[in-house]
Amino acid sequence: MIVVMFYVIAMILRKKTENRIIALEERKEDLFDLPVQEEVDAVKKLHLVGQSQTLFREWNQKWIDLSANSFADLENHIFEAEELNDSFKFMRARTAVEASEEQIKLMEEDVQSIRDGITELTKQETINSAKIQDSLDLYDTLRAEITDNADKYGVAITELETQLDNIETEFSQFVQLNSTGDPIEASEVLETAEEHTIALGAIAERIPAIVVDLKEKYPQELDKLTDGYKEFIGQGFKLPESVNVDDRLEEIQDNLAQTERFVENFELDRADAELEKVQLNLDNLYTIFEDEYKARRDVANNATIIKDYITHTRTNNKNLLLEIDHVSQAYVLTGNEMGIVRGFQEELEQIEAGATELLDVIKENAQPYSLLGKEVDTIISTLDDIEKNQVKISNDLQNLRKQEKAAQDLADTFDRDIRILKRYVEKRNLPGLPQAYLDKFFATSERVQALFKELNKVKVNIDGVNHLVEVTTEDVSSLKDATDELVDQARLAEDLMQYANRYKTTNERVAKSIARAYQLFERDRNYLASFEEISTVLDEVEPGATERISNVYHNTKVTPDYR
C-alpha cells in the first residue's frame, strides 16, 4: 500500500510539472512566432538616421541578443526540467520550471518593449506625414495674409517677413530630417516650427489695430487738436502758465515715434502702453480747452450780475441798518447787530472795488477765463454769504416782537396761576401757612412781577426776559408742587385724627398722639409733622389704616384749578 501510495503521489507530481513544462513550451513557441523580425526589417528599410537611428539600433541589438541567446538558453532550461521530471527528481524539476517561467516572463516583457519601440518609430513617421500638411497650411495662410496685406503691418512688415523666412527654414529642416529617416528629431523641429507659426500669427493679428492708431487715428486727432488750438488762440483765449500746449504736442509726437519703434521690434504691450499715454495727453488737452470755453461762458454770465448783486446787497444793508435803528428803540440788542451790518458795508465797498478791477481785466481779455472764473465765483460766494447773514439778522429782529408777545402771554399765565393758588389755599381754611411755603409763594410772586417789570421797560432786553421766563416757569411749577404737598398733608392729617378718635377712649397712646398731632396742626402749622405723628400710632393700633385712608383721599381728590 505504501509503495502504491508513493507511486500515485509521484505520478501526480510528475503530471503537474509536466503540464507546466508543456505550458512553457507553448509560451516559448508563441513568443518565437511573433513577427518581431519582420517588424525590425520593415523599419530598416526606412534608413533611419540621427536620434531615430540610435533608438532603432538599441531595439535591434536587444532583439538579436534575445533571439540568438535567450531562446537557446530557455530551450536548455526546459529540456533540463523535462529530464529531471522524467527521473522523478520532482523538487529539482519544479525549481527548474520556476526558473524557466521567470526567464520567459522577462523575455516576453523584452519582446513587448522591442515591439513597442519599433511601433513608436513607425508611428512617429506616420504622425509626421499627417501633421506636416496641417502645419504647412497654417504657415502658408499666415504668409499669404501678411504678403497680401503688407500695408496693414507698417514698419513691422520687415520683421514679419524675416520671421516667416526663419519658420520656412525650420520646415525645410523638418522635411530633410523626416525624409532621411529621423522622424523623432523631425517631430521636434516640426513642433517648434508650428509653435513659431502660431506665435507669429498672434503677433500679426494685433499689429494692424496698432498701426491704424499710429498712422490714422492719432495723427488725425493730433491735426484736429492742433487746428483747434490755433482757433482757440485766434479767439483770444489765454491758458494758465502751467499749460504749455506746444510741449505737450511735442510729447505726443515723441510717444507716437516711440510706439513705432516698439511695433517694429514686436514689443506690442509697450506699444499699447505708449498709445495710452498719447490718449491721456490728448484727453487732458481737450479738457483744458473745454474748461476754458466753459469758464468764458460762466464769466460772461456772472460778470453781468456782479454789479447788480452788489447794489442789491448794499440796498439790503442800508434797509437793515434802518431796521436795526428802529428795533433798538424798543429792544436792547445784545448781538452787536449794528456792528456786524456796518462791517458788511465795509466789506461791500472792498468787494465793489475788487469787482470793478476784475471787470476791467475781463474786458481786456488778459488772463485765462478759468482763473477769472474763480475770482468771479469768489465774489459771488462772498455776496451770497453776506445776504444770508443779512436775512438771518432781519429774521432775528422780526422775531423779537414774537418773543416779547410769547413772554407777555406767559407772564399773564403766571400771574393768573398765582391768584388761583392763593384762592385755592385760602379755601382750605387752614389755621395758617408754614413760613417756608410763604417764602416760596412770595418769592414766586416777586419773580412774576419782575418779569412784568422787565416787559414794561421802554427798551426790552429779550435775552433777560427769556431768562426770567425760564426761571419763573420753574418757580411756578415748584410752587404748584409745594401747594399740592401742603394741602394733601393737612387734609390727611385731619382725616387720620378724625379716624383715630374711635380709639381715643380705649387707648391712652392714641389719645396722647391725637393731642400732639392737633397741637402741631393748629399751633405750629406743621402739617407734615402732624401727619407723621398720628399715622405712626394709628398704624400700630390698626396696621394699614394710613395707607387705606391715603388711597381713598387721593382717589377722590378733585384736580385743582391751577393744574
PDB file of C-alpha atoms in Angstrom, residues 291-459:
ATOM      1  CA  ASP A 291     -12.678 124.151 -19.254  1.00  0.00           C
ATOM      2  CA  GLU A 292     -11.634 127.480 -20.737  1.00  0.00           C
ATOM      3  CA  TYR A 293     -14.675 127.593 -23.054  1.00  0.00           C
ATOM      4  CA  LYS A 294     -16.973 126.782 -20.145  1.00  0.00           C
ATOM      5  CA  ALA A 295     -15.196 129.293 -17.915  1.00  0.00           C
ATOM      6  CA  ARG A 296     -15.725 132.023 -20.547  1.00  0.00           C
ATOM      7  CA  ARG A 297     -19.468 131.306 -20.639  1.00  0.00           C
ATOM      8  CA  ASP A 298     -19.666 131.324 -16.849  1.00  0.00           C
ATOM      9  CA  VAL A 299     -17.645 134.525 -16.579  1.00  0.00           C
ATOM     10  CA  ALA A 300     -19.795 136.185 -19.232  1.00  0.00           C
ATOM     11  CA  ASN A 301     -22.980 135.210 -17.395  1.00  0.00           C
ATOM     12  CA  ASN A 302     -21.811 136.000 -13.874  1.00  0.00           C
ATOM     13  CA  ALA A 303     -19.927 139.195 -14.698  1.00  0.00           C
ATOM     14  CA  THR A 304     -23.194 140.833 -15.793  1.00  0.00           C
ATOM     15  CA  ILE A 305     -24.828 140.211 -12.412  1.00  0.00           C
ATOM     16  CA  ILE A 306     -21.937 141.187 -10.134  1.00  0.00           C
ATOM     17  CA  LYS A 307     -22.685 144.926 -10.203  1.00  0.00           C
ATOM     18  CA  ASP A 308     -26.423 144.375  -9.722  1.00  0.00           C
ATOM     19  CA  TYR A 309     -25.769 141.875  -6.954  1.00  0.00           C
ATOM     20  CA  ILE A 310     -23.507 144.340  -5.140  1.00  0.00           C
ATOM     21  CA  THR A 311     -26.138 147.095  -5.493  1.00  0.00           C
ATOM     22  CA  HIS A 312     -28.828 144.717  -4.231  1.00  0.00           C
ATOM     23  CA  THR A 313     -26.739 143.701  -1.227  1.00  0.00           C
ATOM     24  CA  ARG A 314     -25.876 147.351  -0.396  1.00  0.00           C
ATOM     25  CA  THR A 315     -29.584 148.239  -0.505  1.00  0.00           C
ATOM     26  CA  ASN A 316     -30.354 145.337   1.821  1.00  0.00           C
ATOM     27  CA  ASN A 317     -27.637 146.542   4.164  1.00  0.00           C
ATOM     28  CA  LYS A 318     -28.994 150.087   4.189  1.00  0.00           C
ATOM     29  CA  ASN A 319     -32.526 148.881   4.941  1.00  0.00           C
ATOM     30  CA  LEU A 320     -31.177 146.552   7.613  1.00  0.00           C
ATOM     31  CA  LEU A 321     -29.391 149.426   9.341  1.00  0.00           C
ATOM     32  CA  LEU A 322     -32.658 151.382   9.413  1.00  0.00           C
ATOM     33  CA  GLU A 323     -34.470 148.336  10.765  1.00  0.00           C
ATOM     34  CA  ILE A 324     -31.844 147.884  13.489  1.00  0.00           C
ATOM     35  CA  ASP A 325     -32.135 151.551  14.447  1.00  0.00           C
ATOM     36  CA  HIS A 326     -35.927 151.244  14.650  1.00  0.00           C
ATOM     37  CA  VAL A 327     -35.909 147.994  16.624  1.00  0.00           C
ATOM     38  CA  SER A 328     -33.208 149.253  19.009  1.00  0.00           C
ATOM     39  CA  GLN A 329     -35.624 151.913  20.222  1.00  0.00           C
ATOM     40  CA  ALA A 330     -37.876 149.235  21.701  1.00  0.00           C
ATOM     41  CA  TYR A 331     -35.402 146.418  22.428  1.00  0.00           C
ATOM     42  CA  VAL A 332     -31.950 146.015  23.855  1.00  0.00           C
ATOM     43  CA  LEU A 333     -29.858 144.366  21.093  1.00  0.00           C
ATOM     44  CA  THR A 334     -27.148 142.126  22.536  1.00  0.00           C
ATOM     45  CA  GLY A 335     -25.800 140.521  19.346  1.00  0.00           C
ATOM     46  CA  ASN A 336     -23.790 143.500  18.073  1.00  0.00           C
ATOM     47  CA  GLU A 337     -26.138 143.616  15.088  1.00  0.00           C
ATOM     48  CA  MET A 338     -25.258 147.209  14.259  1.00  0.00           C
ATOM     49  CA  GLY A 339     -21.513 146.476  14.244  1.00  0.00           C
ATOM     50  CA  ILE A 340     -21.920 143.377  12.101  1.00  0.00           C
ATOM     51  CA  VAL A 341     -24.043 145.144   9.489  1.00  0.00           C
ATOM     52  CA  ARG A 342     -21.625 148.098   9.352  1.00  0.00           C
ATOM     53  CA  GLY A 343     -18.892 145.501   8.808  1.00  0.00           C
ATOM     54  CA  PHE A 344     -20.905 144.228   5.855  1.00  0.00           C
ATOM     55  CA  GLN A 345     -20.904 147.779   4.498  1.00  0.00           C
ATOM     56  CA  GLU A 346     -17.125 147.977   4.633  1.00  0.00           C
ATOM     57  CA  GLU A 347     -16.788 144.525   3.086  1.00  0.00           C
ATOM     58  CA  LEU A 348     -19.146 145.513   0.259  1.00  0.00           C
ATOM     59  CA  GLU A 349     -17.030 148.568  -0.513  1.00  0.00           C
ATOM     60  CA  GLN A 350     -13.945 146.334  -0.814  1.00  0.00           C
ATOM     61  CA  ILE A 351     -15.842 143.832  -2.962  1.00  0.00           C
ATOM     62  CA  GLU A 352     -17.072 146.600  -5.239  1.00  0.00           C
ATOM     63  CA  ALA A 353     -13.542 147.926  -5.712  1.00  0.00           C
ATOM     64  CA  GLY A 354     -12.226 144.430  -6.479  1.00  0.00           C
ATOM     65  CA  ALA A 355     -15.164 143.704  -8.802  1.00  0.00           C
ATOM     66  CA  THR A 356     -14.558 146.910 -10.777  1.00  0.00           C
ATOM     67  CA  GLU A 357     -10.925 145.969 -11.262  1.00  0.00           C
ATOM     68  CA  LEU A 358     -11.859 142.378 -12.182  1.00  0.00           C
ATOM     69  CA  LEU A 359     -14.420 143.522 -14.774  1.00  0.00           C
ATOM     70  CA  ASP A 360     -11.772 145.707 -16.388  1.00  0.00           C
ATOM     71  CA  VAL A 361      -9.436 142.688 -16.614  1.00  0.00           C
ATOM     72  CA  ILE A 362     -12.244 140.632 -18.150  1.00  0.00           C
ATOM     73  CA  LYS A 363     -12.823 143.310 -20.798  1.00  0.00           C
ATOM     74  CA  GLU A 364      -9.123 143.383 -21.613  1.00  0.00           C
ATOM     75  CA  ASN A 365      -9.156 139.582 -22.006  1.00  0.00           C
ATOM     76  CA  ALA A 366      -5.693 139.489 -20.450  1.00  0.00           C
ATOM     77  CA  GLN A 367      -5.981 136.357 -18.307  1.00  0.00           C
ATOM     78  CA  PRO A 368      -7.259 132.787 -18.688  1.00  0.00           C
ATOM     79  CA  TYR A 369     -11.010 132.575 -18.128  1.00  0.00           C
ATOM     80  CA  SER A 370     -10.523 129.661 -15.741  1.00  0.00           C
ATOM     81  CA  LEU A 371      -8.609 131.960 -13.368  1.00  0.00           C
ATOM     82  CA  LEU A 372     -11.048 134.840 -13.872  1.00  0.00           C
ATOM     83  CA  GLY A 373     -13.947 132.457 -13.253  1.00  0.00           C
ATOM     84  CA  LYS A 374     -12.528 131.516  -9.858  1.00  0.00           C
ATOM     85  CA  GLU A 375     -12.306 135.190  -8.870  1.00  0.00           C
ATOM     86  CA  VAL A 376     -15.864 135.826 -10.082  1.00  0.00           C
ATOM     87  CA  ASP A 377     -17.092 132.781  -8.142  1.00  0.00           C
ATOM     88  CA  THR A 378     -15.309 134.034  -5.014  1.00  0.00           C
ATOM     89  CA  ILE A 379     -17.046 137.427  -5.242  1.00  0.00           C
ATOM     90  CA  ILE A 380     -20.486 135.887  -5.803  1.00  0.00           C
ATOM     91  CA  SER A 381     -19.918 133.382  -2.989  1.00  0.00           C
ATOM     92  CA  THR A 382     -18.970 136.229  -0.626  1.00  0.00           C
ATOM     93  CA  LEU A 383     -22.079 138.200  -1.625  1.00  0.00           C
ATOM     94  CA  ASP A 384     -24.176 135.075  -1.022  1.00  0.00           C
ATOM     95  CA  ASP A 385     -22.756 134.736   2.493  1.00  0.00           C
ATOM     96  CA  ILE A 386     -23.412 138.418   3.255  1.00  0.00           C
ATOM     97  CA  GLU A 387     -27.004 138.175   2.051  1.00  0.00           C
ATOM     98  CA  LYS A 388     -27.630 135.022   4.094  1.00  0.00           C
ATOM     99  CA  ASN A 389     -26.357 136.774   7.217  1.00  0.00           C
ATOM    100  CA  GLN A 390     -28.461 139.851   6.425  1.00  0.00           C
ATOM    101  CA  VAL A 391     -31.579 137.709   6.145  1.00  0.00           C
ATOM    102  CA  LYS A 392     -30.741 135.956   9.418  1.00  0.00           C
ATOM    103  CA  ILE A 393     -30.288 139.235  11.291  1.00  0.00           C
ATOM    104  CA  SER A 394     -33.525 140.606   9.808  1.00  0.00           C
ATOM    105  CA  ASN A 395     -35.422 137.468  10.836  1.00  0.00           C
ATOM    106  CA  ASP A 396     -33.957 137.665  14.335  1.00  0.00           C
ATOM    107  CA  LEU A 397     -35.078 141.313  14.633  1.00  0.00           C
ATOM    108  CA  GLN A 398     -38.579 140.464  13.482  1.00  0.00           C
ATOM    109  CA  ASN A 399     -38.651 137.576  15.918  1.00  0.00           C
ATOM    110  CA  LEU A 400     -38.046 139.909  18.881  1.00  0.00           C
ATOM    111  CA  ARG A 401     -41.669 141.033  18.845  1.00  0.00           C
ATOM    112  CA  LYS A 402     -42.848 137.417  18.691  1.00  0.00           C
ATOM    113  CA  GLN A 403     -40.658 136.523  21.644  1.00  0.00           C
ATOM    114  CA  GLU A 404     -41.939 139.534  23.599  1.00  0.00           C
ATOM    115  CA  LYS A 405     -45.556 138.535  22.872  1.00  0.00           C
ATOM    116  CA  ALA A 406     -44.890 134.952  23.972  1.00  0.00           C
ATOM    117  CA  ALA A 407     -43.221 136.183  27.176  1.00  0.00           C
ATOM    118  CA  GLN A 408     -46.143 138.562  27.880  1.00  0.00           C
ATOM    119  CA  ASP A 409     -48.626 135.716  27.473  1.00  0.00           C
ATOM    120  CA  LEU A 410     -46.613 133.541  29.853  1.00  0.00           C
ATOM    121  CA  ALA A 411     -46.360 136.380  32.390  1.00  0.00           C
ATOM    122  CA  ASP A 412     -50.147 136.751  32.339  1.00  0.00           C
ATOM    123  CA  THR A 413     -50.491 132.986  32.792  1.00  0.00           C
ATOM    124  CA  PHE A 414     -48.064 133.026  35.726  1.00  0.00           C
ATOM    125  CA  ASP A 415     -49.964 135.882  37.365  1.00  0.00           C
ATOM    126  CA  ARG A 416     -53.249 134.057  36.917  1.00  0.00           C
ATOM    127  CA  ASP A 417     -51.788 130.847  38.394  1.00  0.00           C
ATOM    128  CA  ILE A 418     -50.530 132.770  41.454  1.00  0.00           C
ATOM    129  CA  ARG A 419     -54.007 134.170  42.133  1.00  0.00           C
ATOM    130  CA  ILE A 420     -55.604 130.760  41.663  1.00  0.00           C
ATOM    131  CA  LEU A 421     -53.097 129.190  44.059  1.00  0.00           C
ATOM    132  CA  LYS A 422     -53.806 131.847  46.646  1.00  0.00           C
ATOM    133  CA  ARG A 423     -57.596 131.347  46.445  1.00  0.00           C
ATOM    134  CA  TYR A 424     -57.159 127.561  46.478  1.00  0.00           C
ATOM    135  CA  VAL A 425     -55.131 127.639  49.708  1.00  0.00           C
ATOM    136  CA  GLU A 426     -57.488 130.160  51.357  1.00  0.00           C
ATOM    137  CA  LYS A 427     -60.485 127.877  50.646  1.00  0.00           C
ATOM    138  CA  ARG A 428     -58.794 125.046  52.540  1.00  0.00           C
ATOM    139  CA  ASN A 429     -59.484 127.051  55.812  1.00  0.00           C
ATOM    140  CA  LEU A 430     -56.139 126.082  57.284  1.00  0.00           C
ATOM    141  CA  PRO A 431     -55.163 127.621  60.644  1.00  0.00           C
ATOM    142  CA  GLY A 432     -52.155 129.157  58.946  1.00  0.00           C
ATOM    143  CA  LEU A 433     -49.362 128.522  56.464  1.00  0.00           C
ATOM    144  CA  PRO A 434     -45.791 127.336  57.138  1.00  0.00           C
ATOM    145  CA  GLN A 435     -43.156 130.035  56.771  1.00  0.00           C
ATOM    146  CA  ALA A 436     -41.250 128.026  54.153  1.00  0.00           C
ATOM    147  CA  TYR A 437     -44.328 127.876  51.940  1.00  0.00           C
ATOM    148  CA  LEU A 438     -44.999 131.589  52.439  1.00  0.00           C
ATOM    149  CA  ASP A 439     -41.402 132.408  51.483  1.00  0.00           C
ATOM    150  CA  LYS A 440     -41.722 130.308  48.293  1.00  0.00           C
ATOM    151  CA  PHE A 441     -45.080 131.884  47.452  1.00  0.00           C
ATOM    152  CA  PHE A 442     -43.876 135.471  47.855  1.00  0.00           C
ATOM    153  CA  ALA A 443     -40.569 134.764  46.063  1.00  0.00           C
ATOM    154  CA  THR A 444     -42.513 133.352  43.107  1.00  0.00           C
ATOM    155  CA  SER A 445     -44.895 136.327  43.115  1.00  0.00           C
ATOM    156  CA  GLU A 446     -41.946 138.725  43.113  1.00  0.00           C
ATOM    157  CA  ARG A 447     -40.404 136.757  40.210  1.00  0.00           C
ATOM    158  CA  VAL A 448     -43.591 137.175  38.190  1.00  0.00           C
ATOM    159  CA  GLN A 449     -43.673 140.897  38.987  1.00  0.00           C
ATOM    160  CA  ALA A 450     -40.027 141.198  37.959  1.00  0.00           C
ATOM    161  CA  LEU A 451     -40.981 139.647  34.600  1.00  0.00           C
ATOM    162  CA  PHE A 452     -43.786 142.190  34.174  1.00  0.00           C
ATOM    163  CA  LYS A 453     -41.391 144.978  35.104  1.00  0.00           C
ATOM    164  CA  GLU A 454     -38.846 143.796  32.532  1.00  0.00           C
ATOM    165  CA  LEU A 455     -41.550 143.594  29.865  1.00  0.00           C
ATOM    166  CA  ASN A 456     -42.787 147.100  30.693  1.00  0.00           C
ATOM    167  CA  LYS A 457     -39.401 148.749  30.197  1.00  0.00           C
ATOM    168  CA  VAL A 458     -39.046 151.253  27.370  1.00  0.00           C
ATOM    169  CA  LYS A 459     -36.347 149.048  25.820  1.00  0.00           C
TER     170      LYS A 459
END
